[in-house]
Coordinates of C-alpha atoms in Angstrom, one line a residue:
Q1 CA 62.6 -117.9 11.9
S2 CA 64.0 -114.9 10.0
T3 CA 67.5 -115.5 11.2
C4 CA 67.2 -119.2 10.2
T5 CA 66.0 -118.5 6.7
L6 CA 68.6 -115.7 6.2
R7 CA 71.3 -118.3 6.9
G8 CA 69.8 -120.5 4.2
C9 CA 68.5 -123.1 6.6
C10 CA 65.2 -124.9 6.7
W11 CA 62.5 -123.8 9.2
S12 CA 60.1 -126.4 10.4
P13 CA 59.3 -126.2 14.1
K14 CA 58.0 -129.3 15.9
S15 CA 55.9 -129.7 19.0
D16 CA 58.8 -131.7 20.5
T17 CA 61.2 -129.1 22.0
D18 CA 64.1 -131.6 21.7
V19 CA 64.0 -131.3 18.0
P20 CA 65.5 -128.1 16.5
G21 CA 63.1 -126.1 14.3
C22 CA 66.0 -124.6 12.3
F23 CA 68.3 -127.0 10.5
F24 CA 70.5 -127.4 7.4
S25 CA 69.0 -129.0 4.3
S26 CA 70.5 -132.3 3.0
N27 CA 72.7 -130.4 0.4
H28 CA 74.8 -128.8 3.1
G29 CA 77.9 -130.4 4.7
Y30 CA 80.0 -133.3 3.5
K31 CA 79.5 -136.7 1.9
V32 CA 81.6 -139.8 2.1
D33 CA 83.8 -139.6 -1.0
R34 CA 85.4 -143.1 -0.9
S35 CA 84.8 -146.3 0.9
T36 CA 85.4 -146.5 4.6
R37 CA 88.6 -148.2 5.7
S38 CA 88.8 -150.2 8.9
T39 CA 91.6 -149.4 11.3
Q40 CA 92.7 -151.1 14.6
A41 CA 90.5 -149.0 16.7
G42 CA 87.7 -148.0 14.3
F43 CA 87.7 -146.5 10.8
E44 CA 88.7 -143.7 8.5
T45 CA 87.2 -142.2 5.4
T46 CA 87.4 -139.2 3.1
L47 CA 84.7 -136.6 3.1
T48 CA 84.1 -134.1 0.3
R49 CA 82.2 -130.8 0.7
L50 CA 78.9 -130.7 -1.0
P51 CA 78.3 -127.7 -3.3
S52 CA 76.4 -125.3 -1.1
P53 CA 76.7 -121.7 0.1
S54 CA 79.5 -121.0 2.5
L55 CA 78.5 -120.1 6.0
F56 CA 81.9 -119.0 7.4
G57 CA 84.2 -118.8 4.4
N58 CA 87.5 -120.6 3.9
D59 CA 85.8 -123.9 3.5
I60 CA 87.9 -127.1 3.2
N61 CA 86.8 -129.2 0.3
T62 CA 88.3 -132.6 1.3
V63 CA 88.8 -133.8 4.8
L64 CA 89.9 -137.1 6.5
L65 CA 87.5 -138.4 9.2
M66 CA 88.9 -140.9 11.6
G67 CA 86.6 -142.6 14.1
E68 CA 87.8 -144.6 17.2
Y69 CA 85.6 -146.8 19.4
Q70 CA 87.3 -146.2 22.7
T71 CA 84.7 -147.8 25.1
P72 CA 81.1 -149.0 24.7
N73 CA 80.0 -145.5 25.7
C74 CA 82.8 -143.4 24.2
F75 CA 83.4 -142.7 20.5
R76 CA 86.2 -140.4 19.5
F77 CA 86.4 -138.7 16.1
K78 CA 89.1 -136.5 14.4
V79 CA 88.6 -134.3 11.3

């Protein structure tokens, strides 16, 4: 619990062991900046970093996410 809170994460353990007790709040990560564009194999969209503390440094503020539906059981993504 102490390591989790030191990282700025949320601590809320559940009785279900498949659910992590330590997780990022909704203000961490990225959000879709623009509309999603369809491609031949899937989609692509621009993601913008949310204003939150940096965990590792050298954060990239804008990234391109490309998703590709390869088979019914396989989804490929590139950042």
